[in-house]
Amino acid sequence: MMRTDVSRFAPWRLRVRRRLLALPQGASLEDHRMMLRAIELADAAGARGEVPVGAVIYRHGTILAEASNDREASRDPTGHAEVVALRLAAITNGGWRLNDCSMAVTLEPCPMCAGALVNARVARLIYGARDPKAGAVDTLYDLCRDARLNHRMDVVGGLMSVRCGSLLTNFFKARRMNKRTAAAL
């Protein structure tokens, strides 16, 4: 009986898995797993009354830091998930340079966060939903790939965008409904 080399089927299985997960070009299964964790963090932030955004910084499958928005709780205007995660990752890393790290975040970063990612030398950014009001990676600006800056990173946008976007849409819909209810009383 002849043995079949199973390893030759691995690329086929990976393509099928990528298609089933609808991974954008440049995204890996590890990125998908990290985005799922970012979504969990965003969901928890929404339950606390914060805008539901979550971020995970990782290197070779190991999470260095994770955070969600905490502007309301900390009363800090820089309390965006990305900035908080960068601070924690720098502590874990033992330095501010995160050149071999990736970040998965549920919402396209704003100018402040995109600038912080560039300054931290993050290698890759993976984001979920586009931000039509403040997106500084693809939508309004392209800070993460601007050739005039001292660092550029690989960007993968739209990973699990529907799920990430629905977190925000549902959060703000509920917030508007609560305001209407309160005004009616």
JSON list of C-alpha atoms in Angstrom, two decimals:
[
{"chain": "A", "resi": 1, "resn": "MET", "atom": "CA", "xyz": [0.00, 0.00, 0.00]},
{"chain": "A", "resi": 2, "resn": "MET", "atom": "CA", "xyz": [1.34, 3.41, -0.97]},
{"chain": "A", "resi": 3, "resn": "ARG", "atom": "CA", "xyz": [1.49, 6.19, 1.65]},
{"chain": "A", "resi": 4, "resn": "THR", "atom": "CA", "xyz": [0.20, 9.61, 0.73]},
{"chain": "A", "resi": 5, "resn": "ASP", "atom": "CA", "xyz": [2.19, 12.66, 1.73]},
{"chain": "A", "resi": 6, "resn": "VAL", "atom": "CA", "xyz": [-0.38, 14.74, 3.63]},
{"chain": "A", "resi": 7, "resn": "SER", "atom": "CA", "xyz": [1.81, 17.86, 3.71]},
{"chain": "A", "resi": 8, "resn": "ARG", "atom": "CA", "xyz": [1.23, 18.46, 0.02]},
{"chain": "A", "resi": 9, "resn": "PHE", "atom": "CA", "xyz": [-2.46, 19.10, 0.76]},
{"chain": "A", "resi": 10, "resn": "ALA", "atom": "CA", "xyz": [-1.73, 21.77, 3.37]},
{"chain": "A", "resi": 11, "resn": "PRO", "atom": "CA", "xyz": [-1.74, 24.73, 0.91]},
{"chain": "A", "resi": 12, "resn": "TRP", "atom": "CA", "xyz": [-5.12, 23.59, -0.42]},
{"chain": "A", "resi": 13, "resn": "ARG", "atom": "CA", "xyz": [-6.55, 23.38, 3.11]},
{"chain": "A", "resi": 14, "resn": "LEU", "atom": "CA", "xyz": [-5.20, 26.82, 3.94]},
{"chain": "A", "resi": 15, "resn": "ARG", "atom": "CA", "xyz": [-6.84, 28.32, 0.83]},
{"chain": "A", "resi": 16, "resn": "VAL", "atom": "CA", "xyz": [-10.18, 26.75, 1.75]},
{"chain": "A", "resi": 17, "resn": "ARG", "atom": "CA", "xyz": [-9.92, 27.96, 5.34]},
{"chain": "A", "resi": 18, "resn": "ARG", "atom": "CA", "xyz": [-8.97, 31.48, 4.15]},
{"chain": "A", "resi": 19, "resn": "ARG", "atom": "CA", "xyz": [-11.99, 31.50, 1.81]},
{"chain": "A", "resi": 20, "resn": "LEU", "atom": "CA", "xyz": [-14.35, 30.28, 4.53]},
{"chain": "A", "resi": 21, "resn": "LEU", "atom": "CA", "xyz": [-13.11, 32.97, 6.92]},
{"chain": "A", "resi": 22, "resn": "ALA", "atom": "CA", "xyz": [-13.11, 35.61, 4.17]},
{"chain": "A", "resi": 23, "resn": "LEU", "atom": "CA", "xyz": [-9.63, 36.80, 5.10]},
{"chain": "A", "resi": 24, "resn": "PRO", "atom": "CA", "xyz": [-8.50, 39.91, 3.21]},
{"chain": "A", "resi": 25, "resn": "GLN", "atom": "CA", "xyz": [-5.28, 39.77, 1.22]},
{"chain": "A", "resi": 26, "resn": "GLY", "atom": "CA", "xyz": [-2.32, 39.86, 3.61]},
{"chain": "A", "resi": 27, "resn": "ALA", "atom": "CA", "xyz": [-4.23, 38.59, 6.66]},
{"chain": "A", "resi": 28, "resn": "SER", "atom": "CA", "xyz": [-3.32, 35.32, 8.36]},
{"chain": "A", "resi": 29, "resn": "LEU", "atom": "CA", "xyz": [-5.20, 32.90, 10.57]},
{"chain": "A", "resi": 30, "resn": "GLU", "atom": "CA", "xyz": [-3.23, 34.35, 13.50]},
{"chain": "A", "resi": 31, "resn": "ASP", "atom": "CA", "xyz": [-4.53, 37.82, 12.59]},
{"chain": "A", "resi": 32, "resn": "HIS", "atom": "CA", "xyz": [-8.07, 36.41, 12.56]},
{"chain": "A", "resi": 33, "resn": "ARG", "atom": "CA", "xyz": [-7.58, 34.90, 16.01]},
{"chain": "A", "resi": 34, "resn": "MET", "atom": "CA", "xyz": [-6.24, 38.18, 17.37]},
{"chain": "A", "resi": 35, "resn": "MET", "atom": "CA", "xyz": [-9.12, 40.12, 15.84]},
{"chain": "A", "resi": 36, "resn": "LEU", "atom": "CA", "xyz": [-11.55, 37.80, 17.60]},
{"chain": "A", "resi": 37, "resn": "ARG", "atom": "CA", "xyz": [-9.84, 38.72, 20.88]},
{"chain": "A", "resi": 38, "resn": "ALA", "atom": "CA", "xyz": [-10.02, 42.44, 19.99]},
{"chain": "A", "resi": 39, "resn": "ILE", "atom": "CA", "xyz": [-13.76, 42.02, 19.35]},
{"chain": "A", "resi": 40, "resn": "GLU", "atom": "CA", "xyz": [-14.17, 40.44, 22.81]},
{"chain": "A", "resi": 41, "resn": "LEU", "atom": "CA", "xyz": [-12.38, 43.42, 24.35]},
{"chain": "A", "resi": 42, "resn": "ALA", "atom": "CA", "xyz": [-14.52, 45.87, 22.36]},
{"chain": "A", "resi": 43, "resn": "ASP", "atom": "CA", "xyz": [-17.69, 44.10, 23.47]},
{"chain": "A", "resi": 44, "resn": "ALA", "atom": "CA", "xyz": [-16.60, 44.38, 27.11]},
{"chain": "A", "resi": 45, "resn": "ALA", "atom": "CA", "xyz": [-15.86, 48.10, 26.63]},
{"chain": "A", "resi": 46, "resn": "GLY", "atom": "CA", "xyz": [-19.33, 48.65, 25.21]},
{"chain": "A", "resi": 47, "resn": "ALA", "atom": "CA", "xyz": [-20.86, 46.91, 28.22]},
{"chain": "A", "resi": 48, "resn": "ARG", "atom": "CA", "xyz": [-18.98, 49.39, 30.45]},
{"chain": "A", "resi": 49, "resn": "GLY", "atom": "CA", "xyz": [-20.36, 52.35, 28.48]},
{"chain": "A", "resi": 50, "resn": "GLU", "atom": "CA", "xyz": [-17.16, 53.01, 26.55]},
{"chain": "A", "resi": 51, "resn": "VAL", "atom": "CA", "xyz": [-17.11, 53.23, 22.74]},
{"chain": "A", "resi": 52, "resn": "PRO", "atom": "CA", "xyz": [-16.57, 49.57, 21.77]},
{"chain": "A", "resi": 53, "resn": "VAL", "atom": "CA", "xyz": [-13.06, 49.46, 20.34]},
{"chain": "A", "resi": 54, "resn": "GLY", "atom": "CA", "xyz": [-10.53, 46.77, 21.24]},
{"chain": "A", "resi": 55, "resn": "ALA", "atom": "CA", "xyz": [-6.86, 46.37, 20.33]},
{"chain": "A", "resi": 56, "resn": "VAL", "atom": "CA", "xyz": [-4.36, 43.52, 20.65]},
{"chain": "A", "resi": 57, "resn": "ILE", "atom": "CA", "xyz": [-0.60, 43.79, 20.10]},
{"chain": "A", "resi": 58, "resn": "TYR", "atom": "CA", "xyz": [1.13, 40.52, 19.35]},
{"chain": "A", "resi": 59, "resn": "ARG", "atom": "CA", "xyz": [4.39, 39.03, 18.15]},
{"chain": "A", "resi": 60, "resn": "HIS", "atom": "CA", "xyz": [4.59, 35.55, 16.60]},
{"chain": "A", "resi": 61, "resn": "GLY", "atom": "CA", "xyz": [1.30, 34.46, 18.15]},
{"chain": "A", "resi": 62, "resn": "THR", "atom": "CA", "xyz": [2.09, 35.77, 21.63]},
{"chain": "A", "resi": 63, "resn": "ILE", "atom": "CA", "xyz": [-0.02, 38.63, 22.96]},
{"chain": "A", "resi": 64, "resn": "LEU", "atom": "CA", "xyz": [2.13, 41.43, 24.40]},
{"chain": "A", "resi": 65, "resn": "ALA", "atom": "CA", "xyz": [-0.74, 43.72, 25.34]},
{"chain": "A", "resi": 66, "resn": "GLU", "atom": "CA", "xyz": [-4.45, 44.16, 24.89]},
{"chain": "A", "resi": 67, "resn": "ALA", "atom": "CA", "xyz": [-6.78, 47.01, 25.73]},
{"chain": "A", "resi": 68, "resn": "SER", "atom": "CA", "xyz": [-10.10, 48.62, 25.02]},
{"chain": "A", "resi": 69, "resn": "ASN", "atom": "CA", "xyz": [-11.25, 52.22, 25.09]},
{"chain": "A", "resi": 70, "resn": "ASP", "atom": "CA", "xyz": [-11.23, 53.68, 28.60]},
{"chain": "A", "resi": 71, "resn": "ARG", "atom": "CA", "xyz": [-11.69, 57.42, 28.01]},
{"chain": "A", "resi": 72, "resn": "GLU", "atom": "CA", "xyz": [-14.80, 57.66, 30.20]},
{"chain": "A", "resi": 73, "resn": "ALA", "atom": "CA", "xyz": [-13.39, 55.66, 33.11]},
{"chain": "A", "resi": 74, "resn": "SER", "atom": "CA", "xyz": [-9.92, 57.23, 33.03]},
{"chain": "A", "resi": 75, "resn": "ARG", "atom": "CA", "xyz": [-11.15, 60.70, 32.00]},
{"chain": "A", "resi": 76, "resn": "ASP", "atom": "CA", "xyz": [-8.19, 60.72, 29.64]},
{"chain": "A", "resi": 77, "resn": "PRO", "atom": "CA", "xyz": [-8.68, 61.98, 26.07]},
{"chain": "A", "resi": 78, "resn": "THR", "atom": "CA", "xyz": [-5.85, 59.66, 24.92]},
{"chain": "A", "resi": 79, "resn": "GLY", "atom": "CA", "xyz": [-7.61, 56.61, 26.38]},
{"chain": "A", "resi": 80, "resn": "HIS", "atom": "CA", "xyz": [-8.11, 55.03, 22.96]},
{"chain": "A", "resi": 81, "resn": "ALA", "atom": "CA", "xyz": [-7.62, 51.26, 22.82]},
{"chain": "A", "resi": 82, "resn": "GLU", "atom": "CA", "xyz": [-4.62, 51.58, 20.50]},
{"chain": "A", "resi": 83, "resn": "VAL", "atom": "CA", "xyz": [-2.74, 54.07, 22.71]},
{"chain": "A", "resi": 84, "resn": "VAL", "atom": "CA", "xyz": [-3.43, 52.14, 25.90]},
{"chain": "A", "resi": 85, "resn": "ALA", "atom": "CA", "xyz": [-2.30, 48.89, 24.24]},
{"chain": "A", "resi": 86, "resn": "LEU", "atom": "CA", "xyz": [0.88, 50.59, 22.94]},
{"chain": "A", "resi": 87, "resn": "ARG", "atom": "CA", "xyz": [1.75, 51.80, 26.45]},
{"chain": "A", "resi": 88, "resn": "LEU", "atom": "CA", "xyz": [1.26, 48.31, 27.89]},
{"chain": "A", "resi": 89, "resn": "ALA", "atom": "CA", "xyz": [3.19, 46.64, 25.05]},
{"chain": "A", "resi": 90, "resn": "ALA", "atom": "CA", "xyz": [6.15, 48.99, 25.55]},
{"chain": "A", "resi": 91, "resn": "ILE", "atom": "CA", "xyz": [6.29, 47.95, 29.20]},
{"chain": "A", "resi": 92, "resn": "THR", "atom": "CA", "xyz": [6.05, 44.25, 28.34]},
{"chain": "A", "resi": 93, "resn": "ASN", "atom": "CA", "xyz": [8.59, 44.65, 25.54]},
{"chain": "A", "resi": 94, "resn": "GLY", "atom": "CA", "xyz": [11.05, 46.58, 27.69]},
{"chain": "A", "resi": 95, "resn": "GLY", "atom": "CA", "xyz": [11.22, 49.43, 25.19]},
{"chain": "A", "resi": 96, "resn": "TRP", "atom": "CA", "xyz": [9.08, 51.61, 22.97]},
{"chain": "A", "resi": 97, "resn": "ARG", "atom": "CA", "xyz": [10.21, 50.14, 19.64]},
{"chain": "A", "resi": 98, "resn": "LEU", "atom": "CA", "xyz": [7.70, 47.51, 18.57]},
{"chain": "A", "resi": 99, "resn": "ASN", "atom": "CA", "xyz": [9.20, 46.87, 15.10]},
{"chain": "A", "resi": 100, "resn": "ASP", "atom": "CA", "xyz": [8.40, 43.17, 14.97]},
{"chain": "A", "resi": 101, "resn": "CYS", "atom": "CA", "xyz": [4.88, 43.45, 16.37]},
{"chain": "A", "resi": 102, "resn": "SER", "atom": "CA", "xyz": [1.41, 43.54, 14.85]},
{"chain": "A", "resi": 103, "resn": "MET", "atom": "CA", "xyz": [-1.74, 45.24, 16.10]},
{"chain": "A", "resi": 104, "resn": "ALA", "atom": "CA", "xyz": [-5.29, 44.03, 15.49]},
{"chain": "A", "resi": 105, "resn": "VAL", "atom": "CA", "xyz": [-7.88, 46.71, 16.22]},
{"chain": "A", "resi": 106, "resn": "THR", "atom": "CA", "xyz": [-11.61, 46.70, 15.61]},
{"chain": "A", "resi": 107, "resn": "LEU", "atom": "CA", "xyz": [-11.82, 50.24, 14.17]},
{"chain": "A", "resi": 108, "resn": "GLU", "atom": "CA", "xyz": [-9.54, 52.09, 11.75]},
{"chain": "A", "resi": 109, "resn": "PRO", "atom": "CA", "xyz": [-7.24, 54.26, 13.89]},
{"chain": "A", "resi": 110, "resn": "CYS", "atom": "CA", "xyz": [-7.73, 58.02, 14.19]},
{"chain": "A", "resi": 111, "resn": "PRO", "atom": "CA", "xyz": [-4.87, 60.48, 13.50]},
{"chain": "A", "resi": 112, "resn": "MET", "atom": "CA", "xyz": [-3.63, 60.33, 17.11]},
{"chain": "A", "resi": 113, "resn": "CYS", "atom": "CA", "xyz": [-3.55, 56.53, 17.15]},
{"chain": "A", "resi": 114, "resn": "ALA", "atom": "CA", "xyz": [-2.10, 56.18, 13.65]},
{"chain": "A", "resi": 115, "resn": "GLY", "atom": "CA", "xyz": [0.65, 58.62, 14.63]},
{"chain": "A", "resi": 116, "resn": "ALA", "atom": "CA", "xyz": [1.37, 56.64, 17.80]},
{"chain": "A", "resi": 117, "resn": "LEU", "atom": "CA", "xyz": [1.61, 53.42, 15.74]},
{"chain": "A", "resi": 118, "resn": "VAL", "atom": "CA", "xyz": [4.11, 55.06, 13.40]},
{"chain": "A", "resi": 119, "resn": "ASN", "atom": "CA", "xyz": [6.15, 56.42, 16.31]},
{"chain": "A", "resi": 120, "resn": "ALA", "atom": "CA", "xyz": [6.16, 53.00, 18.03]},
{"chain": "A", "resi": 121, "resn": "ARG", "atom": "CA", "xyz": [7.50, 51.44, 14.80]},
{"chain": "A", "resi": 122, "resn": "VAL", "atom": "CA", "xyz": [4.74, 48.78, 14.70]},
{"chain": "A", "resi": 123, "resn": "ALA", "atom": "CA", "xyz": [5.36, 46.44, 11.74]},
{"chain": "A", "resi": 124, "resn": "ARG", "atom": "CA", "xyz": [1.76, 45.57, 10.80]},
{"chain": "A", "resi": 125, "resn": "LEU", "atom": "CA", "xyz": [-1.70, 46.99, 11.42]},
{"chain": "A", "resi": 126, "resn": "ILE", "atom": "CA", "xyz": [-4.83, 44.92, 10.95]},
{"chain": "A", "resi": 127, "resn": "TYR", "atom": "CA", "xyz": [-8.12, 46.74, 11.44]},
{"chain": "A", "resi": 128, "resn": "GLY", "atom": "CA", "xyz": [-11.77, 45.79, 11.14]},
{"chain": "A", "resi": 129, "resn": "ALA", "atom": "CA", "xyz": [-14.24, 48.57, 10.33]},
{"chain": "A", "resi": 130, "resn": "ARG", "atom": "CA", "xyz": [-13.43, 51.75, 8.43]},
{"chain": "A", "resi": 131, "resn": "ASP", "atom": "CA", "xyz": [-14.00, 55.05, 10.24]},
{"chain": "A", "resi": 132, "resn": "PRO", "atom": "CA", "xyz": [-15.59, 57.58, 7.86]},
{"chain": "A", "resi": 133, "resn": "LYS", "atom": "CA", "xyz": [-15.30, 60.42, 10.40]},
{"chain": "A", "resi": 134, "resn": "ALA", "atom": "CA", "xyz": [-11.73, 60.03, 11.69]},
{"chain": "A", "resi": 135, "resn": "GLY", "atom": "CA", "xyz": [-10.01, 57.17, 9.84]},
{"chain": "A", "resi": 136, "resn": "ALA", "atom": "CA", "xyz": [-6.35, 58.07, 9.36]},
{"chain": "A", "resi": 137, "resn": "VAL", "atom": "CA", "xyz": [-5.12, 54.84, 7.76]},
{"chain": "A", "resi": 138, "resn": "ASP", "atom": "CA", "xyz": [-7.22, 54.48, 4.59]},
{"chain": "A", "resi": 139, "resn": "THR", "atom": "CA", "xyz": [-10.39, 56.55, 4.77]},
{"chain": "A", "resi": 140, "resn": "LEU", "atom": "CA", "xyz": [-9.39, 60.21, 5.32]},
{"chain": "A", "resi": 141, "resn": "TYR", "atom": "CA", "xyz": [-5.60, 59.97, 5.55]},
{"chain": "A", "resi": 142, "resn": "ASP", "atom": "CA", "xyz": [-2.83, 57.43, 4.97]},
{"chain": "A", "resi": 143, "resn": "LEU", "atom": "CA", "xyz": [-0.51, 58.13, 7.89]},
{"chain": "A", "resi": 144, "resn": "CYS", "atom": "CA", "xyz": [0.71, 54.56, 8.30]},
{"chain": "A", "resi": 145, "resn": "ARG", "atom": "CA", "xyz": [2.15, 54.40, 4.77]},
{"chain": "A", "resi": 146, "resn": "ASP", "atom": "CA", "xyz": [3.09, 58.05, 4.20]},
{"chain": "A", "resi": 147, "resn": "ALA", "atom": "CA", "xyz": [6.56, 58.12, 2.60]},
{"chain": "A", "resi": 148, "resn": "ARG", "atom": "CA", "xyz": [7.30, 61.47, 4.25]},
{"chain": "A", "resi": 149, "resn": "LEU", "atom": "CA", "xyz": [7.32, 59.89, 7.70]},
{"chain": "A", "resi": 150, "resn": "ASN", "atom": "CA", "xyz": [10.24, 58.00, 9.21]},
{"chain": "A", "resi": 151, "resn": "HIS", "atom": "CA", "xyz": [8.39, 54.68, 9.44]},
{"chain": "A", "resi": 152, "resn": "ARG", "atom": "CA", "xyz": [5.80, 52.85, 7.38]},
{"chain": "A", "resi": 153, "resn": "MET", "atom": "CA", "xyz": [3.92, 49.65, 8.13]},
{"chain": "A", "resi": 154, "resn": "ASP", "atom": "CA", "xyz": [1.95, 46.99, 6.33]},
{"chain": "A", "resi": 155, "resn": "VAL", "atom": "CA", "xyz": [-1.79, 47.58, 6.63]},
{"chain": "A", "resi": 156, "resn": "VAL", "atom": "CA", "xyz": [-4.60, 45.07, 6.23]},
{"chain": "A", "resi": 157, "resn": "GLY", "atom": "CA", "xyz": [-8.04, 46.64, 6.41]},
{"chain": "A", "resi": 158, "resn": "GLY", "atom": "CA", "xyz": [-11.47, 45.12, 6.57]},
{"chain": "A", "resi": 159, "resn": "LEU", "atom": "CA", "xyz": [-10.78, 41.97, 8.60]},
{"chain": "A", "resi": 160, "resn": "MET", "atom": "CA", "xyz": [-14.17, 40.99, 10.04]},
{"chain": "A", "resi": 161, "resn": "SER", "atom": "CA", "xyz": [-15.43, 44.46, 9.12]},
{"chain": "A", "resi": 162, "resn": "VAL", "atom": "CA", "xyz": [-19.13, 43.61, 9.34]},
{"chain": "A", "resi": 163, "resn": "ARG", "atom": "CA", "xyz": [-18.82, 42.22, 12.84]},
{"chain": "A", "resi": 164, "resn": "CYS", "atom": "CA", "xyz": [-16.61, 45.09, 14.01]},
{"chain": "A", "resi": 165, "resn": "GLY", "atom": "CA", "xyz": [-18.89, 47.67, 12.43]},
{"chain": "A", "resi": 166, "resn": "SER", "atom": "CA", "xyz": [-22.01, 46.17, 13.97]},
{"chain": "A", "resi": 167, "resn": "LEU", "atom": "CA", "xyz": [-20.50, 46.54, 17.45]},
{"chain": "A", "resi": 168, "resn": "LEU", "atom": "CA", "xyz": [-20.25, 50.27, 16.90]},
{"chain": "A", "resi": 169, "resn": "THR", "atom": "CA", "xyz": [-23.58, 50.63, 15.10]},
{"chain": "A", "resi": 170, "resn": "ASN", "atom": "CA", "xyz": [-25.46, 48.76, 17.84]},
{"chain": "A", "resi": 171, "resn": "PHE", "atom": "CA", "xyz": [-23.70, 50.71, 20.59]},
{"chain": "A", "resi": 172, "resn": "PHE", "atom": "CA", "xyz": [-24.59, 54.11, 19.16]},
{"chain": "A", "resi": 173, "resn": "LYS", "atom": "CA", "xyz": [-28.11, 53.01, 18.24]},
{"chain": "A", "resi": 174, "resn": "ALA", "atom": "CA", "xyz": [-28.70, 51.95, 21.87]},
{"chain": "A", "resi": 175, "resn": "ARG", "atom": "CA", "xyz": [-27.17, 55.21, 23.10]},
{"chain": "A", "resi": 176, "resn": "ARG", "atom": "CA", "xyz": [-29.49, 57.29, 20.90]},
{"chain": "A", "resi": 177, "resn": "MET", "atom": "CA", "xyz": [-32.47, 55.21, 22.04]},
{"chain": "A", "resi": 178, "resn": "ASN", "atom": "CA", "xyz": [-31.56, 55.81, 25.70]},
{"chain": "A", "resi": 179, "resn": "LYS", "atom": "CA", "xyz": [-31.31, 59.57, 25.10]},
{"chain": "A", "resi": 180, "resn": "ARG", "atom": "CA", "xyz": [-34.74, 59.60, 23.43]},
{"chain": "A", "resi": 181, "resn": "THR", "atom": "CA", "xyz": [-36.24, 57.59, 26.27]},
{"chain": "A", "resi": 182, "resn": "ALA", "atom": "CA", "xyz": [-34.69, 59.91, 28.87]},
{"chain": "A", "resi": 183, "resn": "ALA", "atom": "CA", "xyz": [-35.92, 63.01, 27.00]},
{"chain": "A", "resi": 184, "resn": "ALA", "atom": "CA", "xyz": [-39.45, 61.59, 26.82]},
{"chain": "A", "resi": 185, "resn": "LEU", "atom": "CA", "xyz": [-39.60, 61.20, 30.59]}
]
